[in-house]
Structures are given as C-alpha cells and as structure tokens.
CSV table of C-alpha atoms in Angstrom, one decimal:
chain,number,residue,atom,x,y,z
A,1,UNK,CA,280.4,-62.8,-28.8
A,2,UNK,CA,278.5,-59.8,-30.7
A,3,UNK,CA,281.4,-57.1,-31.6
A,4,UNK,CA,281.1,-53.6,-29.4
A,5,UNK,CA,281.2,-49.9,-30.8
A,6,UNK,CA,281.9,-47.8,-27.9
A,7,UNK,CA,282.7,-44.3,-27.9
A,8,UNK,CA,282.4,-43.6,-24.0
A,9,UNK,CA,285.3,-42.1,-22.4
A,10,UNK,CA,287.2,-44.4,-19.6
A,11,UNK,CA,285.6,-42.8,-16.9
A,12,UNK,CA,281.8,-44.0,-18.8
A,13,UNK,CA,282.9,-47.3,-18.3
A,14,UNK,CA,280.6,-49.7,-16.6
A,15,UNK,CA,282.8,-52.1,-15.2
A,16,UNK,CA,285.8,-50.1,-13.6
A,17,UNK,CA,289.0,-51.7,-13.3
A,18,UNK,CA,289.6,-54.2,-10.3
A,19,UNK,CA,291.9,-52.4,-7.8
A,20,UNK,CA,293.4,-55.6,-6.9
A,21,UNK,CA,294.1,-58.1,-9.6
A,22,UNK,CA,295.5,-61.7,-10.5
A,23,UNK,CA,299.3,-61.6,-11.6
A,24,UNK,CA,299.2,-62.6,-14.9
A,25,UNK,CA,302.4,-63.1,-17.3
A,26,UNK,CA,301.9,-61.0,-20.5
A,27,UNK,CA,304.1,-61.1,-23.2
A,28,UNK,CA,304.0,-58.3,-25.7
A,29,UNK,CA,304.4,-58.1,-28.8
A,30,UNK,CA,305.7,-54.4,-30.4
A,31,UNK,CA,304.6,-53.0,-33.7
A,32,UNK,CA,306.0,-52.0,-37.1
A,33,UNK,CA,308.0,-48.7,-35.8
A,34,UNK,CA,309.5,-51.0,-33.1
A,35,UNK,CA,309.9,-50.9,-29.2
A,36,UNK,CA,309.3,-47.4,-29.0
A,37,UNK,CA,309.0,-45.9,-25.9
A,38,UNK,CA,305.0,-45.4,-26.4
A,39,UNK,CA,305.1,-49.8,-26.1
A,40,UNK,CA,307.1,-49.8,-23.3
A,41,UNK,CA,304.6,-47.3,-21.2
A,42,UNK,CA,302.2,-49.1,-22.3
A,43,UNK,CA,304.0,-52.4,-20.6
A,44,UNK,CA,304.5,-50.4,-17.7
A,45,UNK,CA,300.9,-49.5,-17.1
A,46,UNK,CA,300.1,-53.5,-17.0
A,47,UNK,CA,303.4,-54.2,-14.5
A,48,UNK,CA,301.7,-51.2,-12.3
A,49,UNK,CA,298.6,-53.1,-12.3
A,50,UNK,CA,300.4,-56.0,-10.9
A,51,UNK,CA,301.4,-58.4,-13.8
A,52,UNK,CA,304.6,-59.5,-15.6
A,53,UNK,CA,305.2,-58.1,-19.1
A,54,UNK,CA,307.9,-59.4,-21.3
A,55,UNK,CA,308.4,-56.9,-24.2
A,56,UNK,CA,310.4,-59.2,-27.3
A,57,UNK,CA,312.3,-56.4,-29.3
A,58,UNK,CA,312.3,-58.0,-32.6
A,59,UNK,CA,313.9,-55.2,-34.4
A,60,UNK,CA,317.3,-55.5,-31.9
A,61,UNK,CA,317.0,-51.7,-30.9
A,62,UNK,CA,315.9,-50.4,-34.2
A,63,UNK,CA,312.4,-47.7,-34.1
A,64,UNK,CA,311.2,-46.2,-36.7
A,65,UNK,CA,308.7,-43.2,-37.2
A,66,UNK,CA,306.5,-44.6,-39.5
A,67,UNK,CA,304.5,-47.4,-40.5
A,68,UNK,CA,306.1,-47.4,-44.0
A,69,UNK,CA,309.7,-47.0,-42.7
A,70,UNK,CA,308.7,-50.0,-40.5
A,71,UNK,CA,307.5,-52.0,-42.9
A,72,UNK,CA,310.5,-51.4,-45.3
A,73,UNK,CA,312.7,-52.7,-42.7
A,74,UNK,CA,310.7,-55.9,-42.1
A,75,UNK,CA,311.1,-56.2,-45.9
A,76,UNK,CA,314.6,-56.0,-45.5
A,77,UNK,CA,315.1,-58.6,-42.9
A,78,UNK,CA,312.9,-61.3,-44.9
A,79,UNK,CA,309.3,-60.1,-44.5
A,80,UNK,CA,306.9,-61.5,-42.0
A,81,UNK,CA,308.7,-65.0,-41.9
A,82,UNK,CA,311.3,-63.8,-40.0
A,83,UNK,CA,309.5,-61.9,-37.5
A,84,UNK,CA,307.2,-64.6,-36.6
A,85,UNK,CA,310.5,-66.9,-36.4
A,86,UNK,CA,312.0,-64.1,-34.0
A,87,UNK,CA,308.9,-64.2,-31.9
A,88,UNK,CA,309.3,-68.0,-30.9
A,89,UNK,CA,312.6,-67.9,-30.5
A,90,UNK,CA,312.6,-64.5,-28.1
A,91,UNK,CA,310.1,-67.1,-25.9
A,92,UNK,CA,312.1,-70.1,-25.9
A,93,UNK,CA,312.8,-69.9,-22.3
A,94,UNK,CA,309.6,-68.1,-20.9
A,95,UNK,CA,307.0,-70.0,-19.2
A,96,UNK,CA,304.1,-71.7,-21.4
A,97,UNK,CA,301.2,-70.4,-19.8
A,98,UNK,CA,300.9,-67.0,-20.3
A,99,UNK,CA,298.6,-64.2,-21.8
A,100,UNK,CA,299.9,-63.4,-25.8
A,101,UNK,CA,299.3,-59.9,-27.0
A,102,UNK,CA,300.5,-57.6,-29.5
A,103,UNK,CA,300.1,-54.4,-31.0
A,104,UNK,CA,299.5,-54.2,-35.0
A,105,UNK,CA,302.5,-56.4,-36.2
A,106,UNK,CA,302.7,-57.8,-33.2
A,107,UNK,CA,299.4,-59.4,-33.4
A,108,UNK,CA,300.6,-61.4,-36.0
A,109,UNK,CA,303.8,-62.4,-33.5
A,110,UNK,CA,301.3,-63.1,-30.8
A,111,UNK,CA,299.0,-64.9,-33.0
A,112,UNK,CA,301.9,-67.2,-34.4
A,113,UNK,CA,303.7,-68.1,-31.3
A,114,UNK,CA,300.1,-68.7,-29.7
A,115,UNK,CA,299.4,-71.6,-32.3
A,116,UNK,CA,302.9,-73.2,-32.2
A,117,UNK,CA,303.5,-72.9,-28.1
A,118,UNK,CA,301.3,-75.0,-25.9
A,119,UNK,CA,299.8,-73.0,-22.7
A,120,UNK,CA,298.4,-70.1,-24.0
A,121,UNK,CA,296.3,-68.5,-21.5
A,122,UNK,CA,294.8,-65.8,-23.4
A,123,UNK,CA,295.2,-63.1,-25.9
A,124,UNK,CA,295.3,-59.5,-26.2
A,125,UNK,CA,295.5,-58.2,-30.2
A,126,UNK,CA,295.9,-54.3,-30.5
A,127,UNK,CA,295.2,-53.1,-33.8
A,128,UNK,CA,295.3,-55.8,-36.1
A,129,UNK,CA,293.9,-59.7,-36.1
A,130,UNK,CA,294.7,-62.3,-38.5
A,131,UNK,CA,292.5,-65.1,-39.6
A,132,UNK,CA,293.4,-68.4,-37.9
A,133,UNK,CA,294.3,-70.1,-41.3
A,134,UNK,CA,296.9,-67.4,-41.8
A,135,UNK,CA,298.8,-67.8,-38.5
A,136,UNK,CA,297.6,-71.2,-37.5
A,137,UNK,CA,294.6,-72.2,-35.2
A,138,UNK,CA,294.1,-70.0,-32.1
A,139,UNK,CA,294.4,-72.4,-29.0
A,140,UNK,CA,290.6,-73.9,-27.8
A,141,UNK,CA,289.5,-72.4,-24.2
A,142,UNK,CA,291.7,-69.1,-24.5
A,143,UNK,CA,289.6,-65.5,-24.8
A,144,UNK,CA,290.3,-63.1,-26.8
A,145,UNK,CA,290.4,-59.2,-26.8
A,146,UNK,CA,290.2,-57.4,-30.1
A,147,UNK,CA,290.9,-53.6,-30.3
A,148,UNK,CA,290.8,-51.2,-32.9
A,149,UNK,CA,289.5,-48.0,-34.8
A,150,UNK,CA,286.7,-48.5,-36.9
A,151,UNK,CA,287.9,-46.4,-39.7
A,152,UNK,CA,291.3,-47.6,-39.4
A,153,UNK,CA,293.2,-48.4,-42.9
A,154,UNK,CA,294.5,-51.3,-42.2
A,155,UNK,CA,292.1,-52.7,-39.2
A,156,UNK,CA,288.9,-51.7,-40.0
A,157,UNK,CA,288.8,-52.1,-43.5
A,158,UNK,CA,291.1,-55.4,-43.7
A,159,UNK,CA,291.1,-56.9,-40.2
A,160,UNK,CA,287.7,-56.0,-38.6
A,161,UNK,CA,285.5,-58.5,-40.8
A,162,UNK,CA,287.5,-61.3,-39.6
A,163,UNK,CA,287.7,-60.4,-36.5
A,164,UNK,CA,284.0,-60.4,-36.0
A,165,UNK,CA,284.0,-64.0,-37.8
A,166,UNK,CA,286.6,-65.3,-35.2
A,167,UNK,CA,284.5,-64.2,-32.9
A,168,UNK,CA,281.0,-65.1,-34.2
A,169,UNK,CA,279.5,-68.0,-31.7
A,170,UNK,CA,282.3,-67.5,-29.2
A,171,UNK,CA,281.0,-66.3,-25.6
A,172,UNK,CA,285.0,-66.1,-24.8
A,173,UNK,CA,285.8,-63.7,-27.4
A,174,UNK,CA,285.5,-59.7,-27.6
A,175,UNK,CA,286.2,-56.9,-30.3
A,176,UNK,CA,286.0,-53.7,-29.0
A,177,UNK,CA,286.3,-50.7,-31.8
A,178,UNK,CA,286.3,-46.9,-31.2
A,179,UNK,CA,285.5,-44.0,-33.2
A,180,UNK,CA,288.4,-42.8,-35.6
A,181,UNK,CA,291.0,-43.5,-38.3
A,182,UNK,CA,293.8,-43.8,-36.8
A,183,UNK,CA,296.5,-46.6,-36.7
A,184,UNK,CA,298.9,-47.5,-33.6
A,185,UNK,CA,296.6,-45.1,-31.3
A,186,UNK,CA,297.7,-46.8,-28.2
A,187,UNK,CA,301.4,-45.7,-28.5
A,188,UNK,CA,301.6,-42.9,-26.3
A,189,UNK,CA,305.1,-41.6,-28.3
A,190,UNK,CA,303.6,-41.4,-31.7
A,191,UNK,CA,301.7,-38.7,-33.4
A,192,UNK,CA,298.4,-41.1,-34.0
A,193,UNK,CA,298.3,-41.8,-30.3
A,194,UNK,CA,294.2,-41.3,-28.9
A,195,UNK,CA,294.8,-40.9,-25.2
A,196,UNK,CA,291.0,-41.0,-24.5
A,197,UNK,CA,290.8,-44.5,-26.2
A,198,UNK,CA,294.0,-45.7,-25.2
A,199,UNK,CA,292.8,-44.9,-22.0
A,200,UNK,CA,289.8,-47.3,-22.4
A,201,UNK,CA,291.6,-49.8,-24.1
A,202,UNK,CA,294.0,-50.1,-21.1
A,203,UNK,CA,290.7,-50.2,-18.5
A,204,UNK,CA,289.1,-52.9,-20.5
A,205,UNK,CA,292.5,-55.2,-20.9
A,206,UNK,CA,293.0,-54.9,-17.3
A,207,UNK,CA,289.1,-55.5,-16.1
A,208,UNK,CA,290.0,-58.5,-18.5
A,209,UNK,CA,293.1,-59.7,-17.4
A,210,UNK,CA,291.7,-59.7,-13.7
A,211,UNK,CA,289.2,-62.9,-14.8
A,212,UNK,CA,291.8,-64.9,-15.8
C-alpha cells in the first residue's frame, strides 16, 4: 500500500478509534533502553482498549537512558543473536496466533519470532523495520503497520526505504511517518517522547487492531 505522511493531530483523524473492539493478543516487544515504564504505559493503553499484551523483558529488569547505553549492553550480552534468541524463547508457551509488535529493537524481536513461529496474526513495528531477508520472510496473509519519524536517524534514513519496498504492491500493509527527528517518540518516560504523535500512533494501532 502507498506509504502515508501525516502530520494531523489525533483528534484530525478520519477514522476515530472503535469504542468497542476485538480482543486481540499482542505481544510486545521493548526497545534498546529496556522495559521502561514509557513501554509498559504504552501496553497499558492497548489492555484498556480491551486486548491482551504480553510485554517480554529481554534485558531481565535492566533500563537504560540511552540508545547508546542500550546498545552497549546488547553488545555485551552477544549482540542481536541473543536477543532474537531471547524473544522465542520468552514465547515458548504463549499462544500461536497472535499480533507481533515491537518498538525499535524490538521490531527486530517481533520480526524474528514472526518468521520462525507459525500463527502470526499481524504485526505492529514502532520505529524500526527490517528487510525480510535480514530476519526471515514475514508470514503471507498478516498486515503490517509501520510507524516512524521521517527524519529519524536510524528509521528514516536506514529503515524507511525498505519499509516502503515491503510494502510496495501489498494492499495489507501500511507505513505511517510523522514530522520530526526523533527516535523512541512513543515512550512516554523518555525525553524524545512526541505525545501528539504518540497519540496518533496509538489511535491508528487500535482502529487497526479492531479489523483483525
């Protein structure tokens, strides 16, 4: 599906979010700096919409406050190998069918586990998105969501083009961007958070979530 620039605030929004949806089961993915208390609100906002979020802490109770103290950890625990084997095994014993999403890092979780799990019913990527041949082929018949700052340094400039290419053709796939630079906007508890398009992130995921 054609890629969206939109920099209308939530309340713009076209097609307002159902006040009665579908349970779905989500299972998030958090970023770089951790389970920080911005992912968990975030969580939150879906289970007060009516669905089931499972929130993997891949970092066992470690946040960070940075992207780059985040990243040096991951280093330290054997890169991105070992966080893509903790995301399958923090899903062992969920159910298969459910919604994969993720916020930055966790893209790359969600994207992983999506590929090597039957039953994925969807997928919700925050802030990052990795070309299938990195991560493994995305499953046939689950859309996609796509989210991100155009100007962000590591979306825009490294993970918008393919994006768009994923999504080129597909009428069951979406990437939404917003005006701005920043990186991990959604996370209410860090200093890049944009509450205006977090705000219109979260209205689009859940008008989104209701069709499935």
């Amino acid at each position: 599906m054609v890629a969206r620039s939109d920099a209308r605030s939530p309340s713009a929004l076209s097609v307002l979010t159902p006040s009665v949806t579908r349970m779905t089961h989500l299972v998030l993915f958090h970023h770089v700096a951790g389970l920080t208390p911005g992912v968990t609100a975030l969580a939150d906002r879906w289970r007060a919409a009516g669905h089931e979020v499972t929130t993997p802490d891949l970092f066992e109770g470690r946040t960070f406050g940075s992207v780059e103290e985040g990243f040096a950890f991951v280093q330290s625990i054997g890169g991105f190998d070992e966080v893509r084997s903790r995301a399958l095994a923090a899903v062992a014993d969920l159910p298969e069918a459910v919604v994969y999403a993720g916020i930055s890092m966790g893209v790359v979780a969600a994207q992983h586990v999506a590929a090597q799990r039957p039953g994925a019913v969807a997928g919700v990527f925050l802030e990052s998105f990795v070309a299938p041949e990195h991560v493994g082929e995305w499953p046939a018949g689950a859309p996609v969501q796509v989210h991100g700052m155009e100007d962000d340094e590591f979306f825009g400039l490294e993970d918008l083009e393919p994006a768009r290419e994923f999504a080129a053709g597909r009428d069951d796939v979406d990437v939404f961007t917003y005006p701005g630079d920043a990186h991990l906007f959604v996370d209410s508890s860090l200093p890049a958070h944009d509450r205006d398009a977090a705000a219109l992130v979260d209205e689009r995921v859940l008008a989104f979530l209701a069709t499935l």
